[in-house]
Tab-separated table of C-alpha atoms and ligand atoms in Angstrom:
chain	number	residue	atom	x	y	z
A	65	MET	CA	77.665	-48.158	-230.146
A	66	PRO	CA	74.408	-50.099	-229.741
A	67	THR	CA	72.069	-50.833	-232.774
A	68	PRO	CA	69.094	-48.721	-233.508
A	69	GLN	CA	66.836	-51.950	-232.503
A	70	GLU	CA	68.570	-51.734	-229.167
A	71	VAL	CA	68.177	-47.873	-228.931
A	72	ILE	CA	64.284	-47.749	-229.796
A	73	GLY	CA	63.246	-51.391	-229.452
A	74	ASP	CA	61.186	-50.515	-226.376
A	75	LEU	CA	59.046	-48.133	-228.350
A	76	ILE	CA	58.651	-50.252	-231.463
A	77	ILE	CA	54.973	-51.683	-232.085
A	78	GLY	CA	55.778	-53.122	-235.371
A	79	ILE	CA	56.117	-52.771	-239.081
A	80	ASP	CA	53.288	-50.159	-240.185
A	81	HIS	CA	53.737	-50.193	-244.107
A	82	ILE	CA	56.371	-50.353	-246.770
A	83	GLY	CA	56.275	-47.268	-248.991
A	84	LEU	CA	56.710	-47.359	-252.480
A	85	ALA	CA	57.761	-44.567	-254.749
A	86	VAL	CA	55.581	-44.662	-258.270
A	87	GLN	CA	55.535	-42.377	-261.316
A	88	ASP	CA	51.800	-42.588	-261.942
A	89	LEU	CA	49.666	-43.055	-258.525
A	90	ASP	CA	46.382	-44.096	-260.490
A	91	GLY	CA	48.121	-46.621	-262.586
A	92	ALA	CA	49.843	-48.034	-259.548
A	93	ILE	CA	46.709	-48.163	-257.346
A	94	GLU	CA	45.123	-50.206	-260.261
A	95	LYS	CA	47.841	-52.341	-260.521
A	96	TRP	CA	48.015	-53.362	-256.794
A	97	GLN	CA	44.202	-53.762	-256.785
A	98	ASN	CA	44.230	-55.771	-259.778
A	99	LEU	CA	47.438	-57.869	-259.489
A	100	PHE	CA	47.144	-58.554	-255.485
A	101	GLY	CA	43.360	-57.675	-254.685
A	102	ALA	CA	44.730	-54.777	-251.987
A	103	ARG	CA	41.879	-52.453	-251.071
A	104	LEU	CA	42.299	-48.946	-251.286
A	105	HIS	CA	41.918	-47.273	-247.866
A	106	SER	CA	42.805	-43.329	-248.350
A	107	ARG	CA	44.330	-41.133	-250.664
A	108	GLU	CA	45.489	-37.732	-249.707
A	109	ILE	CA	47.955	-34.831	-250.814
A	110	ASN	CA	50.674	-33.998	-248.093
A	111	SER	CA	51.893	-30.725	-249.461
A	112	GLU	CA	54.745	-30.541	-246.988
A	113	GLN	CA	56.211	-33.704	-248.416
A	114	GLY	CA	55.559	-32.762	-252.099
A	115	ILE	CA	53.506	-36.012	-252.495
A	116	GLU	CA	50.328	-37.399	-253.062
A	117	GLU	CA	49.852	-40.775	-251.383
A	118	ALA	CA	47.478	-43.682	-251.266
A	119	MET	CA	47.288	-46.438	-248.379
A	120	LEU	CA	46.222	-49.835	-249.500
A	121	HIS	CA	45.149	-52.942	-247.441
A	122	PHE	CA	45.121	-56.288	-247.206
A	123	SER	CA	42.505	-58.560	-245.476
A	124	ASP	CA	45.097	-59.085	-242.606
A	125	GLY	CA	45.644	-55.454	-241.865
A	126	SER	CA	49.072	-55.149	-243.392
A	127	GLN	CA	49.517	-51.791	-245.536
A	128	VAL	CA	51.359	-50.835	-248.816
A	129	GLN	CA	51.747	-47.234	-249.259
A	130	LEU	CA	52.322	-45.484	-252.793
A	131	LEU	CA	54.115	-42.328	-253.244
A	132	ALA	CA	53.849	-39.931	-256.089
A	133	SER	CA	55.860	-36.654	-256.359
A	134	ILE	CA	53.909	-33.452	-256.832
A	135	ASP	CA	56.746	-31.360	-256.373
A	136	SER	CA	60.134	-31.533	-258.439
A	137	GLN	CA	62.073	-30.693	-255.225
A	138	SER	CA	60.484	-33.359	-253.196
A	139	ALA	CA	62.395	-36.588	-251.513
A	140	ILE	CA	59.744	-38.788	-253.884
A	141	SER	CA	61.005	-36.822	-257.032
A	142	LYS	CA	64.823	-37.049	-256.197
A	143	PHE	CA	64.413	-40.754	-255.244
A	144	LEU	CA	62.815	-41.617	-258.698
A	145	THR	CA	65.292	-39.715	-260.330
A	146	LYS	CA	68.092	-41.688	-258.833
A	147	HIS	CA	66.863	-45.031	-258.039
A	148	GLY	CA	63.587	-45.253	-260.154
A	149	GLU	CA	60.377	-47.064	-259.112
A	150	GLY	CA	60.741	-49.232	-256.288
A	151	VAL	CA	60.636	-49.516	-252.365
A	152	GLN	CA	61.498	-46.233	-250.974
A	153	GLN	CA	60.965	-46.841	-246.985
A	154	LEU	CA	59.952	-49.275	-244.424
A	155	ALA	CA	57.838	-47.520	-241.556
A	156	LEU	CA	57.753	-48.759	-238.154
A	157	GLU	CA	54.964	-48.107	-235.588
A	158	VAL	CA	56.281	-46.740	-232.145
A	159	THR	CA	54.583	-45.728	-228.946
A	160	SER	CA	56.185	-41.964	-229.136
A	161	ILE	CA	58.236	-40.312	-231.920
A	162	ALA	CA	59.416	-37.823	-229.529
A	163	GLN	CA	61.023	-40.309	-227.132
A	164	ALA	CA	62.259	-42.353	-230.092
A	165	MET	CA	64.188	-39.426	-231.344
A	166	GLN	CA	65.468	-38.567	-227.980
A	167	GLN	CA	66.673	-42.299	-227.479
A	168	LEU	CA	68.399	-42.014	-231.172
A	169	GLU	CA	70.035	-38.682	-230.317
A	170	LYS	CA	71.711	-40.120	-227.460
A	171	ALA	CA	73.159	-42.987	-229.867
A	172	GLN	CA	74.397	-40.191	-231.917
A	173	ILE	CA	71.669	-40.900	-234.582
A	174	SER	CA	69.953	-37.749	-235.797
A	175	SER	CA	66.659	-38.148	-237.283
A	176	VAL	CA	65.958	-36.511	-240.842
A	177	TYR	CA	63.737	-33.886	-239.294
A	178	PRO	CA	64.583	-32.142	-236.220
A	179	ALA	CA	60.728	-32.110	-235.503
A	180	GLN	CA	57.751	-34.660	-236.151
A	181	LYS	CA	55.761	-33.885	-239.230
A	182	LYS	CA	52.433	-34.821	-240.315
A	183	GLY	CA	52.099	-38.153	-242.109
A	184	ALA	CA	49.235	-39.965	-243.792
A	185	ASN	CA	46.039	-40.835	-242.065
A	186	GLY	CA	46.590	-38.148	-239.171
A	187	THR	CA	49.953	-39.890	-238.097
A	188	TRP	CA	52.737	-38.145	-237.002
A	189	ILE	CA	56.376	-39.378	-238.721
A	190	ASN	CA	59.899	-38.983	-238.736
A	191	PHE	CA	62.706	-40.766	-240.757
A	192	ILE	CA	66.229	-42.423	-239.837
A	193	HIS	CA	68.628	-41.775	-242.748
A	194	PRO	CA	69.606	-45.146	-244.643
A	195	LYS	CA	73.117	-44.613	-243.698
A	196	TYR	CA	72.414	-45.757	-240.269
A	197	THR	CA	70.160	-48.721	-241.135
A	198	GLY	CA	71.984	-50.502	-243.966
A	199	GLY	CA	70.838	-48.729	-246.696
A	200	VAL	CA	66.946	-48.829	-245.676
A	201	LEU	CA	65.105	-45.287	-245.287
A	202	ILE	CA	62.948	-46.220	-241.899
A	203	GLU	CA	60.066	-44.138	-241.679
A	204	LEU	CA	58.819	-43.796	-237.746
A	205	VAL	CA	55.097	-43.549	-237.358
A	206	GLU	CA	53.252	-42.622	-234.426
A	207	TYR	CA	49.422	-42.895	-234.710
A	208	SER	CA	47.702	-39.808	-232.661
A	209	ALA	CA	45.098	-40.688	-230.229
B	499	CMX	N1	66.425	-45.654	-249.467
B	499	CMX	C1	67.535	-46.135	-249.887
B	499	CMX	N2	68.606	-45.389	-249.997
B	499	CMX	C2	68.508	-43.795	-250.210
B	499	CMX	C3	67.057	-43.507	-250.150
B	499	CMX	C4	65.818	-44.245	-249.713
B	499	CMX	N3	64.640	-44.077	-249.850
B	499	CMX	N4	67.252	-42.225	-250.565
B	499	CMX	C5	68.298	-41.672	-250.591
B	499	CMX	N5	69.203	-42.970	-250.378
B	499	CMX	C6	70.515	-43.124	-250.377
B	499	CMX	C7	71.093	-42.614	-251.831
B	499	CMX	O1	71.106	-43.527	-252.792
B	499	CMX	C8	72.790	-42.008	-251.392
B	499	CMX	O2	73.379	-43.198	-251.488
B	499	CMX	P1	74.972	-43.122	-251.912
B	499	CMX	O3	75.695	-42.130	-251.044
B	499	CMX	O4	75.600	-44.414	-251.792
B	499	CMX	O5	74.965	-42.694	-253.382
B	499	CMX	C9	72.349	-41.655	-250.070
B	499	CMX	O6	71.259	-42.041	-249.740
B	499	CMX	C10	72.326	-40.153	-249.985
B	499	CMX	O7	72.111	-39.441	-248.967
B	499	CMX	P2	71.525	-38.026	-249.285
B	499	CMX	O8	72.543	-37.138	-250.042
B	499	CMX	O9	70.971	-37.406	-247.726
B	499	CMX	O10	69.990	-38.487	-249.973
B	499	CMX	P3	68.804	-37.662	-250.775
B	499	CMX	O11	68.731	-36.146	-250.917
B	499	CMX	O12	68.287	-38.404	-251.740
B	499	CMX	O13	68.061	-37.651	-249.201
B	499	CMX	C11	66.677	-38.771	-247.383
B	499	CMX	C12	67.614	-38.837	-248.629
B	499	CMX	C13	66.662	-39.987	-246.714
B	499	CMX	C14	67.592	-37.577	-246.451
B	499	CMX	C15	65.528	-38.139	-247.976
B	499	CMX	O14	65.000	-38.803	-249.010
B	499	CMX	C16	64.644	-37.429	-246.813
B	499	CMX	O15	64.610	-36.209	-246.530
B	499	CMX	N6	63.472	-38.425	-246.726
B	499	CMX	C17	62.441	-38.562	-245.735
B	499	CMX	C18	61.304	-37.627	-246.457
B	499	CMX	C19	60.650	-38.540	-247.330
B	499	CMX	O16	61.189	-39.625	-247.531
B	499	CMX	N7	59.350	-38.271	-247.798
B	499	CMX	C20	58.479	-39.042	-248.526
B	499	CMX	C21	57.612	-39.929	-248.067
B	499	CMX	C22	56.734	-39.130	-247.019
B	499	CMX	C23	55.785	-40.070	-246.283
B	499	CMX	O17	55.945	-41.483	-246.087
B	499	CMX	O18	54.520	-39.654	-245.696
């Protein structure tokens, strides 16, 4: 079976962000600002995901996303209970989520959601389960025009 990289390699633009599960969003934002000089770019609630998230930027444009749960049934709540705080996802920007899902499906890799969902800053997102990727949850991100 081809690796996921071969399957959607033609659609990948690069790493969009790394997502960290945190207990206290305000405290985590302060920590990333004070320790590393990251700049708060945006902060929003995603009710569908049951989270509040903040995107922080570095001067080269790289991004760290802080993810806090606002719903005990959310993926972030489950992650925090099982793993504690830490890296929850690696997000890759793609040119087309719909096409990525099709190409993954052909390689018997089903996306976590049957259809793309709304992500931060007007993006569309879907996920590849860590069982396909060596234990890393991959988020696919498409910026809407
Ligand atoms: N990174 C690495 N491994 C993970 C993981 C993660 N984020 N989440 C779960 N796992 C592991 C578990 O530890 C477990 O491993 P073992 O079998 O070795 O114990 C295995 O995956 C369990 O799989 P599961 O039963 O499907 O696990 P969950 O119920 O925890 O669900 C997942 C996992 C990926 C389906 C769920 O987290 C999900 O739906 N994620 C997509 C949505 C999401 O992450 N939303 C938050 C971010 C939103 C945003 O970025 O905007």
